[in-house]
CSV table of C-alpha atoms in Angstrom, one decimal:
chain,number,residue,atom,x,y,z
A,27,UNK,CA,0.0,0.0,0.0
A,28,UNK,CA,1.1,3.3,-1.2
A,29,UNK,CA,1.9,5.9,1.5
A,30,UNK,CA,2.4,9.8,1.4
A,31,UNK,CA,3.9,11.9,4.4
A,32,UNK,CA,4.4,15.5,4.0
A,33,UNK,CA,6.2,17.7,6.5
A,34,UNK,CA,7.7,20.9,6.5
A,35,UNK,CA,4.7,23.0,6.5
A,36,UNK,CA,3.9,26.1,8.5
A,37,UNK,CA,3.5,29.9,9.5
A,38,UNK,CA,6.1,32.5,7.6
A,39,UNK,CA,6.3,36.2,6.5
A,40,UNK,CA,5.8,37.4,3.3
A,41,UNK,CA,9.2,37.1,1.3
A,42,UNK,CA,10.4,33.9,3.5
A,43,UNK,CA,10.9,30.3,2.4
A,44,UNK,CA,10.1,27.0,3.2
A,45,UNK,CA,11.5,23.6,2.1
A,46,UNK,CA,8.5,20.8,1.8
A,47,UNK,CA,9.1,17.0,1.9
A,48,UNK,CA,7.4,14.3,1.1
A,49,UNK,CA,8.2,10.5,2.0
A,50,UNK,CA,7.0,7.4,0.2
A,51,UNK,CA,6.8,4.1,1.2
A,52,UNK,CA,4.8,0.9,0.0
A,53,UNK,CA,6.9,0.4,-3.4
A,54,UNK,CA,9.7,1.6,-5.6
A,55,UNK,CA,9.0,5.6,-6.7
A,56,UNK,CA,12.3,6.0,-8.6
A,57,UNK,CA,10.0,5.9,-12.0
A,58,UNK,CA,7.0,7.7,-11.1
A,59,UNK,CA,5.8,11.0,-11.7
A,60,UNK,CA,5.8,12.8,-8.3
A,61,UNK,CA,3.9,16.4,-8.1
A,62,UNK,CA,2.6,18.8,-5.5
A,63,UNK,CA,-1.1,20.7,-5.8
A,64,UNK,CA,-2.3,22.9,-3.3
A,65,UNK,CA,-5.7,23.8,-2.0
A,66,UNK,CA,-6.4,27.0,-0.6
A,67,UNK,CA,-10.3,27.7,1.2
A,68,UNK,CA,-12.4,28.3,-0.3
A,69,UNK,CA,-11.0,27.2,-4.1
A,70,UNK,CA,-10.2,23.6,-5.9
A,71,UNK,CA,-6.9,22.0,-5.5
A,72,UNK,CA,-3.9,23.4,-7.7
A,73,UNK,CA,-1.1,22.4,-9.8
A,74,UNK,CA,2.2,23.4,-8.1
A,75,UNK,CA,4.8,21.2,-9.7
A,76,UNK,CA,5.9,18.0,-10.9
A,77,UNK,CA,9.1,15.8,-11.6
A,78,UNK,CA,9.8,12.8,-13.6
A,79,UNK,CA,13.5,11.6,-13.9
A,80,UNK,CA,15.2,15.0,-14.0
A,81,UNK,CA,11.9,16.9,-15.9
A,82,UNK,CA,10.7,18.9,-14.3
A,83,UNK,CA,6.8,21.4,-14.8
A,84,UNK,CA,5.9,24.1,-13.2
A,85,UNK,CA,2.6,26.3,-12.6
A,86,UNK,CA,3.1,30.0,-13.6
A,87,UNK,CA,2.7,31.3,-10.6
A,88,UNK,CA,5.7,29.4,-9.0
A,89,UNK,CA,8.0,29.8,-12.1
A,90,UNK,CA,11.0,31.0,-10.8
A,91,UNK,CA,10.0,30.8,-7.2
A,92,UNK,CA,9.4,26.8,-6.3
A,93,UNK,CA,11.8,24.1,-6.9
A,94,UNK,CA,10.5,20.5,-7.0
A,95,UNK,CA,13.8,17.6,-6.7
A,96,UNK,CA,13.4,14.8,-5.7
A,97,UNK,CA,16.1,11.9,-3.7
A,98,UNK,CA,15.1,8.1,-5.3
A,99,UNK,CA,17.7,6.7,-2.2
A,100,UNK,CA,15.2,8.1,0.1
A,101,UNK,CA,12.0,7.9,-1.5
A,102,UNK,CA,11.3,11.9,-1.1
A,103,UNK,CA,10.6,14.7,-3.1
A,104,UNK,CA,11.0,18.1,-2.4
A,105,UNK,CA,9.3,21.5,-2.8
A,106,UNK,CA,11.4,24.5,-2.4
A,107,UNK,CA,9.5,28.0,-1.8
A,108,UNK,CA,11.1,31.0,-1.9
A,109,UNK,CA,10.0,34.6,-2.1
A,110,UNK,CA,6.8,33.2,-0.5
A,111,UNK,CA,3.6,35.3,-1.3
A,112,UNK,CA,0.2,35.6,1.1
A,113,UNK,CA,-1.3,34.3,-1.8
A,114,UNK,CA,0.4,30.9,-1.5
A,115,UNK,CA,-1.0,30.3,1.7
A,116,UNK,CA,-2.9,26.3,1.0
A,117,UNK,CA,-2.7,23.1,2.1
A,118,UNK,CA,0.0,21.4,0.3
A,119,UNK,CA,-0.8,18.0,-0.6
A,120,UNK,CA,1.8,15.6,-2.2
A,121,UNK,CA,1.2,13.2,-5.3
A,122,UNK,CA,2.5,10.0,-7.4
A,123,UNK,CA,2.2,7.7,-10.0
A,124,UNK,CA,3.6,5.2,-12.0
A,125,UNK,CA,1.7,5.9,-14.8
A,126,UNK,CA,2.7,7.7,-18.1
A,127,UNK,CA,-0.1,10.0,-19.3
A,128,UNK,CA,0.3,13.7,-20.1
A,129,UNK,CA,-2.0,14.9,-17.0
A,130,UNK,CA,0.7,16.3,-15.1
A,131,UNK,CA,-1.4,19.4,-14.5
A,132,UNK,CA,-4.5,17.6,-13.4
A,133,UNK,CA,-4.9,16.0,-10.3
A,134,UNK,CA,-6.9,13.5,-12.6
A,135,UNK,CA,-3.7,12.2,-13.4
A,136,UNK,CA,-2.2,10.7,-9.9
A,137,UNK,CA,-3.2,7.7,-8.0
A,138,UNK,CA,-1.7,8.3,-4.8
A,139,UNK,CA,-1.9,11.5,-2.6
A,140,UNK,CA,-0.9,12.2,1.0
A,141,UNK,CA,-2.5,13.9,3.8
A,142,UNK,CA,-1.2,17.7,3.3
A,143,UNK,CA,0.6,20.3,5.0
A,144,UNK,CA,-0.3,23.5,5.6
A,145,UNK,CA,1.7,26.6,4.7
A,146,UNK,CA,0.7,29.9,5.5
A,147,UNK,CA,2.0,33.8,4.3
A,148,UNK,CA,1.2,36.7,6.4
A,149,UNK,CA,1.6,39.9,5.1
């Protein structure tokens, strides 16, 4: 059974940053397509970013900003946020799959999700 635990999540100033992880367990990930959406009240859950191998998609308002990598020895995948904005305040919820479809935008196109983490901006 596929598992999900994020961590790293919190409270942070405008213009800080914040490194989310994300640990897997249940299988090998090395081959999967690993992503983070977020979910703010109020409004559906978001495309943040994604990683496959070394490629690597990002939503436009993270370009430049959020940096997904990932470590296959340990199963995780990170999000780095910097220049943090009040509007990125969401739960952050991690995603996989070992799937190859083009959805990497779409949370249509992930099997597996984790509980979430919540980050939030003050002004």
């Amino acid at each position: 059974q596929v598992q999900l635990v994020e961590s790293g999540g919190g409270l942070v100033q405008a213009g800080d940053s914040l490194r989310l992880s994300c640990t897997a367990s249940g299988r090998t990930f090395s081959n999967d397509r690993m992503a983070w959406f977020r979910q703010a009240p109020g409004k559906e859950r978001e495309f943040v970013a994604a990683i496959r191998w070394s490629v690597t998609y990002y939503a436009d308002s993270v370009k430049g900003r959020f940096t997904i990598s990932r470590d296959n020895a340990k199963n995780t995948v990170y999000l780095q946020m910097n220049s943090l904005k009040p509007d990125d305040t969401a739960v952050y919820y991690c995603t996989t799959t070992a799937l190859y479809n083009s959805d990497y935008g779409s949370a249509a196109g992930y099997d597996s999700w984790g509980q979430g983490t919540q980050v939030t901006v003050a002004s």
